[in-house]
CSV table of C-alpha atoms in Angstrom, one decimal:
chain,number,residue,atom,x,y,z
A,8,MET,CA,-25.3,-172.1,-54.5
A,9,ASN,CA,-25.5,-171.0,-50.9
A,10,LEU,CA,-22.0,-169.8,-50.9
A,11,ASN,CA,-22.6,-167.6,-53.9
A,12,MET,CA,-25.7,-166.2,-52.4
A,13,LEU,CA,-23.8,-165.3,-49.2
A,14,LYS,CA,-21.0,-163.7,-51.1
A,15,LYS,CA,-23.5,-161.6,-53.1
A,16,LYS,CA,-25.3,-160.5,-49.9
A,17,GLN,CA,-22.0,-159.5,-48.2
A,18,ALA,CA,-20.9,-157.6,-51.3
A,19,THR,CA,-24.2,-155.6,-51.3
A,20,LYS,CA,-23.8,-154.8,-47.6
A,21,GLU,CA,-20.2,-153.6,-48.2
A,22,VAL,CA,-21.4,-151.4,-51.1
A,23,LYS,CA,-24.2,-149.9,-48.9
A,24,LEU,CA,-21.8,-149.3,-46.0
A,25,SER,CA,-19.3,-147.6,-48.3
A,26,LEU,CA,-22.0,-145.4,-49.7
A,27,ARG,CA,-23.2,-144.4,-46.2
A,28,GLU,CA,-19.6,-143.5,-45.1
A,29,LYS,CA,-19.0,-141.4,-48.2
A,30,LYS,CA,-22.3,-139.6,-47.6
A,31,HIS,CA,-21.4,-139.0,-43.9
A,32,GLN,CA,-18.0,-137.6,-44.8
A,33,ALA,CA,-19.6,-135.3,-47.3
A,34,ASN,CA,-22.0,-134.1,-44.7
A,35,LEU,CA,-19.2,-133.5,-42.2
A,36,ARG,CA,-17.3,-131.4,-44.7
A,37,LYS,CA,-20.4,-129.3,-45.4
A,38,ASN,CA,-21.3,-128.9,-41.7
A,39,SER,CA,-17.7,-127.9,-40.7
A,40,GLY,CA,-17.6,-125.1,-43.2
A,41,LEU,CA,-21.0,-124.0,-42.1
A,42,TYR,CA,-19.9,-124.0,-38.4
A,43,PHE,CA,-16.8,-122.1,-39.2
A,44,GLN,CA,-18.8,-119.3,-41.0
A,45,ILE,CA,-21.3,-119.1,-38.1
A,46,GLY,CA,-18.4,-118.8,-35.5
A,47,LEU,CA,-16.6,-116.2,-37.6
A,48,ILE,CA,-19.8,-114.1,-37.9
A,49,ALA,CA,-20.4,-114.3,-34.1
A,50,THR,CA,-16.9,-113.3,-33.3
A,51,LEU,CA,-17.1,-110.3,-35.6
A,52,PHE,CA,-20.3,-109.2,-33.9
A,53,ILE,CA,-18.7,-109.5,-30.4
A,54,VAL,CA,-15.7,-107.5,-31.5
A,55,PHE,CA,-17.8,-104.8,-33.0
A,56,GLY,CA,-19.9,-104.6,-29.8
A,57,VAL,CA,-16.8,-104.3,-27.7
A,58,PHE,CA,-15.6,-101.3,-29.7
A,59,GLN,CA,-19.0,-99.6,-29.4
A,60,LEU,CA,-18.9,-99.8,-25.6
A,61,LYS,CA,-17.9,-96.6,-23.7
A,62,PHE,CA,-15.8,-97.0,-20.5
A,63,VAL,CA,-16.3,-94.4,-17.9
A,64,THR,CA,-13.3,-93.8,-15.6
A,65,SER,CA,-14.1,-92.3,-12.2
A,66,PRO,CA,-11.4,-90.7,-10.1
A,67,VAL,CA,-10.5,-92.7,-6.9
A,68,GLU,CA,-10.4,-90.6,-3.8
A,69,ILE,CA,-8.0,-91.8,-1.1
A,70,GLU,CA,-8.6,-90.5,2.4
A,71,LEU,CA,-5.3,-89.9,4.2
A,72,PRO,CA,-5.2,-90.0,8.0
A,73,PRO,CA,-4.6,-86.6,9.6
A,74,ILE,CA,-0.9,-86.0,10.4
A,75,ASP,CA,-0.2,-84.8,13.9
A,76,ILE,CA,2.6,-82.3,13.6
A,77,GLY,CA,2.6,-81.6,17.3
A,78,GLU,CA,3.7,-78.4,18.9
A,79,VAL,CA,5.5,-76.0,16.4
A,80,ILE,CA,8.6,-74.5,17.9
A,81,LYS,CA,9.6,-71.2,16.4
A,82,ALA,CA,13.3,-70.8,16.2
A,83,ALA,CA,14.7,-67.4,17.1
A,84,PRO,CA,16.0,-65.4,14.1
A,85,ILE,CA,19.7,-65.5,13.6
A,86,ASP,CA,21.5,-62.2,13.3
A,87,PHE,CA,24.2,-62.2,10.7
A,88,ILE,CA,27.1,-59.8,11.1
A,89,ILE,CA,28.8,-58.7,7.9
A,90,GLU,CA,32.5,-58.2,8.6
A,91,GLU,CA,34.6,-55.8,6.7
A,92,ASN,CA,37.4,-56.9,4.6
A,93,ILE,CA,40.2,-57.9,6.9
A,94,PRO,CA,43.7,-57.2,5.5
A,95,LYS,CA,45.7,-60.2,4.9
A,96,GLU,CA,48.7,-60.8,7.0
A,97,VAL,CA,51.9,-60.0,5.2
A,98,LYS,CA,54.5,-62.7,5.7
A,99,THR,CA,57.9,-61.3,6.5
A,100,GLN,CA,60.8,-63.2,5.4
A,101,ALA,CA,63.9,-63.2,7.5
A,102,VAL,CA,66.9,-61.7,5.9
A,103,ILE,CA,69.9,-63.9,6.3
A,104,THR,CA,73.2,-62.1,6.0
A,105,LYS,CA,76.0,-64.1,4.6
A,106,PRO,CA,79.2,-64.0,6.6
A,107,LYS,CA,81.9,-61.9,5.1
A,108,SER,CA,84.5,-63.6,3.1
A,109,LEU,CA,87.5,-64.7,5.1
A,110,ASP,CA,89.8,-64.0,2.2
A,111,ASN,CA,90.6,-60.5,3.4
A,112,PHE,CA,92.3,-60.9,6.7
A,113,GLU,CA,95.2,-59.1,8.4
A,114,ILE,CA,98.3,-60.9,9.7
A,115,ILE,CA,99.5,-59.7,13.1
A,116,GLU,CA,103.1,-60.1,14.0
A,117,ASN,CA,104.2,-61.6,17.3
A,118,ASP,CA,105.5,-58.3,18.7
A,119,SER,CA,102.1,-56.8,18.3
A,120,LYS,CA,100.3,-55.3,21.4
A,121,VAL,CA,97.3,-57.5,20.6
A,122,LEU,CA,97.2,-60.1,23.4
A,123,VAL,CA,94.8,-62.8,24.2
A,124,ASP,CA,93.8,-63.0,27.8
A,125,LEU,CA,93.6,-66.5,29.1
A,126,ILE,CA,91.3,-66.9,32.1
A,127,GLU,CA,92.0,-70.0,34.1
A,128,THR,CA,89.3,-71.3,36.5
A,129,PRO,CA,90.8,-72.6,39.7
A,130,PRO,CA,89.7,-76.1,40.8
A,131,VAL,CA,87.2,-76.4,43.6
A,132,ILE,CA,88.7,-78.3,46.6
A,133,VAL,CA,86.1,-80.1,48.8
A,134,ASP,CA,87.4,-80.8,52.3
A,135,LYS,CA,84.3,-82.7,53.6
A,136,PRO,CA,83.0,-85.8,51.9
A,137,MET,CA,79.6,-85.5,50.1
A,138,ALA,CA,76.7,-86.8,52.0
A,139,VAL,CA,75.1,-90.0,50.4
A,140,VAL,CA,71.3,-89.9,50.6
A,141,ASP,CA,69.6,-93.3,50.9
A,142,VAL,CA,66.8,-93.6,48.4
A,143,ASP,CA,64.1,-96.2,49.1
A,144,VAL,CA,63.5,-98.2,46.0
A,145,VAL,CA,59.8,-99.2,45.9
A,146,GLU,CA,59.3,-102.3,43.9
A,147,ALA,CA,56.0,-102.8,42.1
A,148,PRO,CA,53.9,-105.5,43.7
A,149,VAL,CA,53.8,-108.8,41.8
A,150,VAL,CA,50.3,-109.9,41.1
A,151,ILE,CA,49.8,-113.6,41.8
A,152,ASP,CA,46.8,-115.2,40.3
A,153,THR,CA,44.4,-117.0,42.7
A,154,ILE,CA,42.8,-120.1,41.1
A,155,PRO,CA,40.5,-122.8,42.4
A,156,ILE,CA,42.4,-125.9,43.3
A,157,SER,CA,40.5,-128.0,40.8
A,158,LEU,CA,41.7,-125.9,37.9
A,159,VAL,CA,45.5,-125.9,38.5
A,160,SER,CA,47.9,-128.1,36.5
A,161,ASP,CA,49.9,-129.1,39.7
A,162,TYR,CA,48.2,-129.4,43.1
A,163,PRO,CA,49.9,-128.1,46.3
A,164,GLU,CA,52.0,-130.8,47.9
A,165,TYR,CA,51.5,-131.6,51.6
A,166,PRO,CA,54.7,-132.7,53.5
A,167,GLY,CA,55.2,-136.4,53.1
A,168,CYS,CA,53.1,-136.8,50.0
A,169,ASP,CA,56.0,-136.4,47.7
A,170,LYS,CA,56.5,-140.2,47.7
A,171,PHE,CA,53.6,-140.5,45.2
A,172,SER,CA,54.5,-139.8,41.6
A,173,ASP,CA,50.9,-140.1,40.4
A,174,LYS,CA,49.0,-136.8,40.4
A,175,LYS,CA,45.7,-138.3,41.6
A,176,ARG,CA,47.4,-140.3,44.4
A,177,LYS,CA,49.3,-137.2,45.5
A,178,PHE,CA,46.1,-135.1,45.7
A,179,GLU,CA,44.3,-137.9,47.7
A,180,CYS,CA,47.3,-137.8,50.2
A,181,PHE,CA,46.9,-134.0,50.4
A,182,GLN,CA,43.3,-134.3,51.3
A,183,GLN,CA,43.8,-137.1,53.9
A,184,LYS,CA,46.7,-135.3,55.6
A,185,ILE,CA,44.7,-132.0,56.0
A,186,ALA,CA,41.6,-133.9,57.3
A,187,LYS,CA,43.7,-135.7,59.9
A,188,HIS,CA,45.5,-132.6,61.0
A,189,ILE,CA,42.2,-130.7,61.5
A,190,GLN,CA,40.7,-133.6,63.5
A,191,ARG,CA,43.7,-133.6,65.7
A,192,LYS,CA,43.9,-129.9,66.3
A,193,PHE,CA,40.2,-129.0,66.5
A,194,ASP,CA,38.7,-129.1,70.0
A,195,SER,CA,35.2,-130.4,69.6
A,196,ASP,CA,34.4,-130.0,73.3
A,197,ILE,CA,33.8,-126.3,72.6
A,198,ALA,CA,30.5,-127.1,71.1
A,199,ALA,CA,29.2,-128.9,74.2
A,200,GLU,CA,30.6,-126.1,76.4
A,201,ASN,CA,28.5,-123.6,74.5
A,202,GLY,CA,25.3,-125.7,74.7
A,203,LEU,CA,25.3,-127.1,71.2
A,204,THR,CA,24.0,-130.7,70.6
A,205,GLY,CA,23.6,-132.9,67.6
A,206,ILE,CA,25.5,-132.8,64.3
A,207,GLN,CA,27.5,-129.6,63.8
A,208,LYS,CA,28.7,-128.5,60.3
A,209,ILE,CA,31.5,-126.0,59.8
A,210,THR,CA,32.6,-124.8,56.4
A,211,ILE,CA,36.2,-123.7,56.1
A,212,VAL,CA,37.7,-121.9,53.1
A,213,PHE,CA,41.4,-120.9,52.9
A,214,THR,CA,44.2,-120.1,50.5
A,215,ILE,CA,47.5,-121.7,50.0
A,216,ASN,CA,49.6,-118.9,48.5
A,217,HIS,CA,52.5,-119.1,46.0
A,218,GLU,CA,54.9,-119.6,48.8
A,219,GLY,CA,53.0,-122.5,50.4
A,220,ASN,CA,51.7,-120.6,53.4
A,221,ILE,CA,48.1,-120.8,54.7
A,222,VAL,CA,46.4,-117.4,54.4
A,223,ASP,CA,43.0,-115.8,54.2
A,224,VAL,CA,41.2,-118.4,56.3
A,225,LYS,CA,37.4,-118.0,56.6
A,226,ALA,CA,35.0,-120.2,58.5
A,227,ARG,CA,31.2,-120.4,58.9
A,228,ALA,CA,30.0,-122.2,62.0
A,229,PRO,CA,26.8,-122.2,64.1
A,230,HIS,CA,28.7,-120.5,67.0
A,231,PRO,CA,31.4,-117.9,67.0
A,232,GLU,CA,33.6,-120.0,69.3
A,233,LEU,CA,33.5,-122.9,66.9
A,234,GLN,CA,34.4,-120.5,64.1
A,235,LYS,CA,37.5,-119.2,66.0
A,236,GLU,CA,38.6,-122.8,66.8
A,237,ALA,CA,38.2,-123.8,63.1
A,238,VAL,CA,40.4,-120.9,62.0
A,239,LYS,CA,43.0,-121.7,64.6
A,240,ALA,CA,43.2,-125.3,63.5
A,241,VAL,CA,43.6,-124.5,59.9
A,242,MET,CA,46.3,-121.8,60.6
A,243,SER,CA,48.3,-124.5,62.3
A,244,LEU,CA,48.8,-126.4,59.0
A,245,PRO,CA,52.4,-126.8,57.9
A,246,LYS,CA,54.0,-125.0,55.0
A,247,MET,CA,53.4,-126.9,51.7
A,248,LYS,CA,54.9,-126.9,48.2
A,249,PRO,CA,52.8,-124.4,46.3
A,250,ALA,CA,50.6,-125.2,43.4
A,251,LYS,CA,51.6,-124.4,39.8
A,252,GLN,CA,49.7,-123.4,36.7
A,253,GLY,CA,52.1,-124.4,34.0
A,254,TYR,CA,55.5,-123.2,35.2
A,255,LYS,CA,54.1,-120.4,37.3
A,256,LYS,CA,53.5,-120.7,41.1
A,257,VAL,CA,49.9,-119.6,41.9
A,258,ASN,CA,47.6,-119.1,44.9
A,259,VAL,CA,44.9,-121.8,45.2
A,260,THR,CA,41.7,-121.7,47.3
A,261,TYR,CA,40.5,-124.9,49.1
A,262,ALA,CA,37.2,-125.6,50.8
A,263,LEU,CA,37.0,-128.0,53.6
A,264,PRO,CA,33.6,-129.1,55.2
A,265,LEU,CA,33.9,-130.3,58.9
A,266,LEU,CA,31.2,-132.4,60.4
A,267,PHE,CA,31.0,-133.7,64.0
A,268,LYS,CA,28.4,-134.9,66.4
A,269,VAL,CA,27.8,-133.5,69.9
A,270,ASP,CA,26.1,-136.0,72.3
């Protein structure tokens, strides 16, 4: 009994819910149509109002900044000269006359009086020999490049350093030999004689030319006598094997600082 009652109540509820849903759907359909009509009428009113509006266009005035033309320069008037017709030059053609035909010629017999004079020029005999003038041939000087010693491919070779085949060892021998030679030849007593004391520094720059000779020696010292002595010591260096850049002999510059102490 209870089950039947529950089923009946549930059935009545479902019937009521279905009726409500149908009624709600019907209301939605009516309301959507009504809303559409109201929106359409409002849109038409807005469009009509827009067409009734009058738009006034006012001209826009743009102020341009004043242009400074500056000083006006008046050009002088140009006078034109009208020239009369100039007669054209008449080109004259050269008239070339053809040579007469050689078909009509006259044969002259051997006994004719027409003779051909032959003029013989006697040879010139020179009794004295011609003087030979010596002409000095001036050869153009050969320009030899001067390169810092650090940039050459082959360093100059000091006598006695050829025993080293390694390039680095040969250059170290070159530096040591030059330093020993300068120490031996330089008279450091000149500094004391000229009243100098303490550590003295002399900078020497010289060139070993493409023939291996010492040239263009320059020295900077605290006293002129020391400068002369430094140049003298460097000039006494022996002739060396010149440096090379590739296969070409070149001049190289070498700088040598000299330090010594005067007590």
